[in-house]
Structures are given as structure tokens and as C-alpha cells.
Amino acid sequence: MQLLYYPDPRLREVALPVPVVDEDVRANAKEMIEIMHAHKGIGLAATQVGWNRRLFVVGSPEGEEGRGLERVFVNPKIVSAAGAMESEEGCLSLPGIYATLRRSSMVVMEALDLEGRTVRLEAEKLLASVIQHEIDHLDGVLFITRLSPADRQRVKKQLRELEEKYRPDGVR
Ligand code: NI
């Protein structure tokens, strides 16, 4: 497993549900947590490591104290959302690109945990933003598709640089 970078086409795939939460799923989730920390991220979706399944991990970037508090959400669904907020987002698959996005300020999510139990989570602020960002990944949506026209213009050159740097061999 390794982190995929824009413009890898696998980042545009819609992920499939995880059929059963088994040892393989737990092992992959553990590896994703390591990759997230190695890149100092606070969230990582399975599609970002080339695993086309509906699962994401979240964690704290704050050094060691957040270790062990990571959470894994399998087959996540937003069951309700409310409010609006603007916050700055970035993405491990789009290094160096940051932009302010408008999203719901509160979401209620249902998912399975790594034991296959249903969990329900009410999130706001940063966690709400991360959840919406990661579920977008599972639908093949990168945050750059949600930019304002002005921001899209602003990051155009950086995107082109990433395209040159990370374009998979043979894809034009
Ligand atoms: Ni991302």
C-alpha cells in the first residue's frame, strides 16, 4: 500500500462497500493509519492508497499524544447535516495545495467500526470537515473540484506541477 498522488486516476474511482469486516480489513486499516501518520495527515481514505473500498481513518497530527486514538470508519454514511462553515482544507494526495471550502458545520455519520458494530457519530468543526472530505474521496471526489473559480485559478499552476510530477507512466 502506498499513498497515491493527483492526478492518479484511481483517486477518481467510486469505492465499493466493504462486504465484511475481517482480519484483512483490520490489517489494511492499520497500515493506513501508519501511512497517515508518516505523512502527518489527519485523515486518509482507502481510495488514496489504491484500495477501492469504503473506509477511512482519522487521527490526530499532534505528535505522540494522539497515537492510539485513531478511529476507523467502515461503510460510512452521513445521515444528517446542518449549518455551514468555511475552513481551510488540504489533502495528502495534493501536497502543497490549500483552499478554503464551504461545508456543513455539523454532520451525523453512521458507520461500522473494526469489530463490525454500528457506530453513530455527531461531529462538528474540524472533524465534520474531515468526515465530509474523506467521504468525498470514497465517491471519487477531490476537494479541488469544490474550489471557487478564483481559488481554482490560484492553484492552477501548482496543479499542473503535480500533474507533471505524478502523472502515471503512459497516461496522457
Ligand atoms: Ni484528501
PDB file of C-alpha atoms and ligand atoms in Angstrom:
ATOM      1  CA  MET A   1       0.000   0.000   0.000  1.00  0.00           C
ATOM      2  CA  GLN A   2       1.252   3.452  -0.786  1.00  0.00           C
ATOM      3  CA  LEU A   3      -0.142   6.946  -0.980  1.00  0.00           C
ATOM      4  CA  LEU A   4      -1.443   7.949  -4.407  1.00  0.00           C
ATOM      5  CA  TYR A   5      -0.992  11.476  -5.676  1.00  0.00           C
ATOM      6  CA  TYR A   6      -3.086  13.599  -8.015  1.00  0.00           C
ATOM      7  CA  PRO A   7      -3.604  13.029 -10.950  1.00  0.00           C
ATOM      8  CA  ASP A   8      -3.644   9.256 -10.371  1.00  0.00           C
ATOM      9  CA  PRO A   9      -6.922   8.107 -11.974  1.00  0.00           C
ATOM     10  CA  ARG A  10      -7.601   5.699  -9.112  1.00  0.00           C
ATOM     11  CA  LEU A  11      -8.386   8.763  -6.976  1.00  0.00           C
ATOM     12  CA  ARG A  12     -11.463   9.325  -9.175  1.00  0.00           C
ATOM     13  CA  GLU A  13     -12.924   5.860  -8.652  1.00  0.00           C
ATOM     14  CA  VAL A  14     -16.034   5.369  -6.570  1.00  0.00           C
ATOM     15  CA  ALA A  15     -15.215   2.941  -3.774  1.00  0.00           C
ATOM     16  CA  LEU A  16     -17.248  -0.209  -3.158  1.00  0.00           C
ATOM     17  CA  PRO A  17     -18.747  -1.190   0.203  1.00  0.00           C
ATOM     18  CA  VAL A  18     -16.663  -3.374   2.499  1.00  0.00           C
ATOM     19  CA  PRO A  19     -18.592  -6.680   2.437  1.00  0.00           C
ATOM     20  CA  VAL A  20     -17.341  -7.988   5.768  1.00  0.00           C
ATOM     21  CA  VAL A  21     -15.091  -6.532   8.460  1.00  0.00           C
ATOM     22  CA  ASP A  22     -12.469  -9.235   8.795  1.00  0.00           C
ATOM     23  CA  GLU A  23      -8.777  -9.617   9.621  1.00  0.00           C
ATOM     24  CA  ASP A  24      -7.728  -8.373   6.184  1.00  0.00           C
ATOM     25  CA  VAL A  25      -9.751  -5.185   6.630  1.00  0.00           C
ATOM     26  CA  ARG A  26      -8.268  -4.634  10.104  1.00  0.00           C
ATOM     27  CA  ALA A  27      -4.729  -5.183   8.773  1.00  0.00           C
ATOM     28  CA  ASN A  28      -5.271  -2.741   5.893  1.00  0.00           C
ATOM     29  CA  ALA A  29      -6.764  -0.144   8.246  1.00  0.00           C
ATOM     30  CA  LYS A  30      -3.715  -0.466  10.493  1.00  0.00           C
ATOM     31  CA  GLU A  31      -1.418   0.084   7.541  1.00  0.00           C
ATOM     32  CA  MET A  32      -3.467   3.127   6.504  1.00  0.00           C
ATOM     33  CA  ILE A  33      -3.061   4.619   9.994  1.00  0.00           C
ATOM     34  CA  GLU A  34       0.717   4.232   9.645  1.00  0.00           C
ATOM     35  CA  ILE A  35       0.681   5.886   6.220  1.00  0.00           C
ATOM     36  CA  MET A  36      -1.483   8.734   7.544  1.00  0.00           C
ATOM     37  CA  HIS A  37       0.964   9.403  10.387  1.00  0.00           C
ATOM     38  CA  ALA A  38       4.020   9.046   8.149  1.00  0.00           C
ATOM     39  CA  HIS A  39       2.620  11.882   6.011  1.00  0.00           C
ATOM     40  CA  LYS A  40       1.392  13.883   9.027  1.00  0.00           C
ATOM     41  CA  GLY A  41      -2.225  13.681   7.923  1.00  0.00           C
ATOM     42  CA  ILE A  42      -5.396  13.853   9.986  1.00  0.00           C
ATOM     43  CA  GLY A  43      -7.466  11.679   7.671  1.00  0.00           C
ATOM     44  CA  LEU A  44      -6.933   9.114   4.935  1.00  0.00           C
ATOM     45  CA  ALA A  45      -9.410   7.352   2.680  1.00  0.00           C
ATOM     46  CA  ALA A  46      -8.869   3.843   1.298  1.00  0.00           C
ATOM     47  CA  THR A  47      -9.063   5.164  -2.272  1.00  0.00           C
ATOM     48  CA  GLN A  48      -5.943   7.246  -1.535  1.00  0.00           C
ATOM     49  CA  VAL A  49      -3.876   4.096  -1.099  1.00  0.00           C
ATOM     50  CA  GLY A  50      -5.340   2.292  -4.097  1.00  0.00           C
ATOM     51  CA  TRP A  51      -7.795   0.191  -2.075  1.00  0.00           C
ATOM     52  CA  ASN A  52     -11.187   0.656  -3.648  1.00  0.00           C
ATOM     53  CA  ARG A  53     -13.301   0.151  -0.519  1.00  0.00           C
ATOM     54  CA  ARG A  54     -15.486   2.438   1.574  1.00  0.00           C
ATOM     55  CA  LEU A  55     -13.332   3.008   4.624  1.00  0.00           C
ATOM     56  CA  PHE A  56     -11.393   5.905   6.085  1.00  0.00           C
ATOM     57  CA  VAL A  57      -9.222   6.613   9.092  1.00  0.00           C
ATOM     58  CA  VAL A  58      -8.881   9.782  11.141  1.00  0.00           C
ATOM     59  CA  GLY A  59      -6.233  10.687  13.652  1.00  0.00           C
ATOM     60  CA  SER A  60      -4.513  13.479  15.446  1.00  0.00           C
ATOM     61  CA  PRO A  61      -1.443  15.134  13.962  1.00  0.00           C
ATOM     62  CA  GLU A  62      -0.285  16.269  17.412  1.00  0.00           C
ATOM     63  CA  GLY A  63       2.836  14.165  17.870  1.00  0.00           C
ATOM     64  CA  GLU A  64       2.680  11.125  20.073  1.00  0.00           C
ATOM     65  CA  GLU A  65      -0.181  12.097  22.346  1.00  0.00           C
ATOM     66  CA  GLY A  66      -2.771  11.348  19.680  1.00  0.00           C
ATOM     67  CA  ARG A  67      -1.342   7.920  18.946  1.00  0.00           C
ATOM     68  CA  GLY A  68      -3.722   5.100  19.673  1.00  0.00           C
ATOM     69  CA  LEU A  69      -6.730   7.424  19.444  1.00  0.00           C
ATOM     70  CA  GLU A  70      -7.133   6.928  15.705  1.00  0.00           C
ATOM     71  CA  ARG A  71     -10.551   5.892  14.516  1.00  0.00           C
ATOM     72  CA  VAL A  72     -11.556   3.777  11.559  1.00  0.00           C
ATOM     73  CA  PHE A  73     -14.938   4.091   9.858  1.00  0.00           C
ATOM     74  CA  VAL A  74     -16.204   1.377   7.532  1.00  0.00           C
ATOM     75  CA  ASN A  75     -19.023   1.970   5.028  1.00  0.00           C
ATOM     76  CA  PRO A  76     -19.618   5.480   6.400  1.00  0.00           C
ATOM     77  CA  LYS A  77     -22.807   7.367   5.601  1.00  0.00           C
ATOM     78  CA  ILE A  78     -23.787  10.905   6.507  1.00  0.00           C
ATOM     79  CA  VAL A  79     -27.325  10.559   7.820  1.00  0.00           C
ATOM     80  CA  SER A  80     -27.867  14.236   8.529  1.00  0.00           C
ATOM     81  CA  ALA A  81     -26.050  17.511   8.103  1.00  0.00           C
ATOM     82  CA  ALA A  82     -26.722  21.046   9.252  1.00  0.00           C
ATOM     83  CA  GLY A  83     -25.249  24.517   9.238  1.00  0.00           C
ATOM     84  CA  ALA A  84     -22.468  25.906   7.115  1.00  0.00           C
ATOM     85  CA  MET A  85     -18.865  26.818   7.741  1.00  0.00           C
ATOM     86  CA  GLU A  86     -15.775  27.760   5.854  1.00  0.00           C
ATOM     87  CA  SER A  87     -12.475  26.162   6.708  1.00  0.00           C
ATOM     88  CA  GLU A  88      -9.119  25.590   5.115  1.00  0.00           C
ATOM     89  CA  GLU A  89      -8.509  22.150   3.644  1.00  0.00           C
ATOM     90  CA  GLY A  90      -5.562  20.326   2.232  1.00  0.00           C
ATOM     91  CA  CYS A  91      -5.116  16.754   1.057  1.00  0.00           C
ATOM     92  CA  LEU A  92      -2.258  14.270   1.321  1.00  0.00           C
ATOM     93  CA  SER A  93      -2.827  13.377  -2.339  1.00  0.00           C
ATOM     94  CA  LEU A  94      -2.432  17.039  -3.367  1.00  0.00           C
ATOM     95  CA  PRO A  95       0.669  18.183  -1.472  1.00  0.00           C
ATOM     96  CA  GLY A  96       1.083  21.936  -1.085  1.00  0.00           C
ATOM     97  CA  ILE A  97      -2.442  22.867  -2.153  1.00  0.00           C
ATOM     98  CA  TYR A  98      -4.718  24.536   0.389  1.00  0.00           C
ATOM     99  CA  ALA A  99      -8.020  26.298  -0.038  1.00  0.00           C
ATOM    100  CA  THR A 100     -10.999  27.444   1.963  1.00  0.00           C
ATOM    101  CA  LEU A 101     -14.098  25.357   1.386  1.00  0.00           C
ATOM    102  CA  ARG A 102     -17.681  25.748   2.448  1.00  0.00           C
ATOM    103  CA  ARG A 103     -19.189  22.658   4.052  1.00  0.00           C
ATOM    104  CA  SER A 104     -21.825  21.622   6.575  1.00  0.00           C
ATOM    105  CA  SER A 105     -20.765  22.617  10.071  1.00  0.00           C
ATOM    106  CA  MET A 106     -22.369  19.577  11.724  1.00  0.00           C
ATOM    107  CA  VAL A 107     -22.805  16.066  10.430  1.00  0.00           C
ATOM    108  CA  VAL A 108     -24.169  12.858  11.875  1.00  0.00           C
ATOM    109  CA  MET A 109     -22.416   9.827  10.457  1.00  0.00           C
ATOM    110  CA  GLU A 110     -23.185   6.148  10.741  1.00  0.00           C
ATOM    111  CA  ALA A 111     -20.522   3.567  10.012  1.00  0.00           C
ATOM    112  CA  LEU A 112     -19.160   0.237  11.181  1.00  0.00           C
ATOM    113  CA  ASP A 113     -16.160   0.006  13.464  1.00  0.00           C
ATOM    114  CA  LEU A 114     -13.399  -2.589  13.102  1.00  0.00           C
ATOM    115  CA  GLU A 115     -15.467  -5.092  15.102  1.00  0.00           C
ATOM    116  CA  GLY A 116     -18.293  -4.706  12.610  1.00  0.00           C
ATOM    117  CA  ARG A 117     -20.504  -2.847  15.097  1.00  0.00           C
ATOM    118  CA  THR A 118     -22.615   0.103  14.004  1.00  0.00           C
ATOM    119  CA  VAL A 119     -21.392   3.405  15.378  1.00  0.00           C
ATOM    120  CA  ARG A 120     -23.085   6.764  15.200  1.00  0.00           C
ATOM    121  CA  LEU A 121     -21.028   9.913  15.491  1.00  0.00           C
ATOM    122  CA  GLU A 122     -22.073  13.515  15.748  1.00  0.00           C
ATOM    123  CA  ALA A 123     -19.259  15.759  14.578  1.00  0.00           C
ATOM    124  CA  GLU A 124     -18.684  19.454  14.165  1.00  0.00           C
ATOM    125  CA  LYS A 125     -15.928  21.839  13.154  1.00  0.00           C
ATOM    126  CA  LEU A 126     -12.672  20.163  12.110  1.00  0.00           C
ATOM    127  CA  LEU A 127     -13.928  16.589  12.485  1.00  0.00           C
ATOM    128  CA  ALA A 128     -17.065  17.402  10.467  1.00  0.00           C
ATOM    129  CA  SER A 129     -14.863  18.841   7.738  1.00  0.00           C
ATOM    130  CA  VAL A 130     -12.559  15.802   7.715  1.00  0.00           C
ATOM    131  CA  ILE A 131     -15.527  13.411   7.532  1.00  0.00           C
ATOM    132  CA  GLN A 132     -17.008  15.247   4.534  1.00  0.00           C
ATOM    133  CA  HIS A 133     -13.602  15.410   2.837  1.00  0.00           C
ATOM    134  CA  GLU A 134     -12.935  11.674   3.319  1.00  0.00           C
ATOM    135  CA  ILE A 135     -16.397  10.563   2.201  1.00  0.00           C
ATOM    136  CA  ASP A 136     -15.871  12.707  -0.899  1.00  0.00           C
ATOM    137  CA  HIS A 137     -12.724  10.635  -1.561  1.00  0.00           C
ATOM    138  CA  LEU A 138     -14.789   7.443  -1.357  1.00  0.00           C
ATOM    139  CA  ASP A 139     -17.045   8.920  -4.041  1.00  0.00           C
ATOM    140  CA  GLY A 140     -14.033   9.740  -6.218  1.00  0.00           C
ATOM    141  CA  VAL A 141     -14.275  13.470  -5.496  1.00  0.00           C
ATOM    142  CA  LEU A 142     -11.156  15.514  -4.755  1.00  0.00           C
ATOM    143  CA  PHE A 143     -11.510  18.771  -2.835  1.00  0.00           C
ATOM    144  CA  ILE A 144     -10.117  20.740  -5.779  1.00  0.00           C
ATOM    145  CA  THR A 145     -13.362  20.064  -7.653  1.00  0.00           C
ATOM    146  CA  ARG A 146     -15.164  22.110  -4.978  1.00  0.00           C
ATOM    147  CA  LEU A 147     -12.979  25.223  -5.267  1.00  0.00           C
ATOM    148  CA  SER A 148     -14.326  28.645  -6.121  1.00  0.00           C
ATOM    149  CA  PRO A 149     -13.381  29.873  -9.611  1.00  0.00           C
ATOM    150  CA  ALA A 150     -10.881  32.303  -8.032  1.00  0.00           C
ATOM    151  CA  ASP A 151      -9.207  29.547  -5.997  1.00  0.00           C
ATOM    152  CA  ARG A 152      -9.161  27.245  -8.990  1.00  0.00           C
ATOM    153  CA  GLN A 153      -7.275  29.921 -10.877  1.00  0.00           C
ATOM    154  CA  ARG A 154      -4.937  30.460  -7.936  1.00  0.00           C
ATOM    155  CA  VAL A 155      -3.894  26.780  -7.710  1.00  0.00           C
ATOM    156  CA  LYS A 156      -3.780  26.132 -11.442  1.00  0.00           C
ATOM    157  CA  LYS A 157      -0.005  26.291 -11.708  1.00  0.00           C
ATOM    158  CA  GLN A 158       0.512  24.049  -8.669  1.00  0.00           C
ATOM    159  CA  LEU A 159      -1.900  21.503 -10.130  1.00  0.00           C
ATOM    160  CA  ARG A 160      -0.006  21.497 -13.377  1.00  0.00           C
ATOM    161  CA  GLU A 161       3.218  20.867 -11.447  1.00  0.00           C
ATOM    162  CA  LEU A 162       1.643  17.913  -9.660  1.00  0.00           C
ATOM    163  CA  GLU A 163       0.387  16.593 -12.991  1.00  0.00           C
ATOM    164  CA  GLU A 164       3.916  16.698 -14.365  1.00  0.00           C
ATOM    165  CA  LYS A 165       5.437  15.155 -11.254  1.00  0.00           C
ATOM    166  CA  TYR A 166       2.940  12.369 -10.555  1.00  0.00           C
ATOM    167  CA  ARG A 167       1.339  11.526 -13.855  1.00  0.00           C
ATOM    168  CA  PRO A 168       1.371   7.713 -14.041  1.00  0.00           C
ATOM    169  CA  ASP A 169       3.591   6.308 -16.796  1.00  0.00           C
ATOM    170  CA  GLY A 170       1.848   6.084 -20.111  1.00  0.00           C
ATOM    171  CA  VAL A 171      -1.179   8.147 -19.119  1.00  0.00           C
ATOM    172  CA  ARG A 172      -1.573  11.370 -21.057  1.00  0.00           C
TER     173      ARG A 172
HETATM  174 NI    NI B   1      -7.790  14.200   0.965  1.00  0.00          NI
END
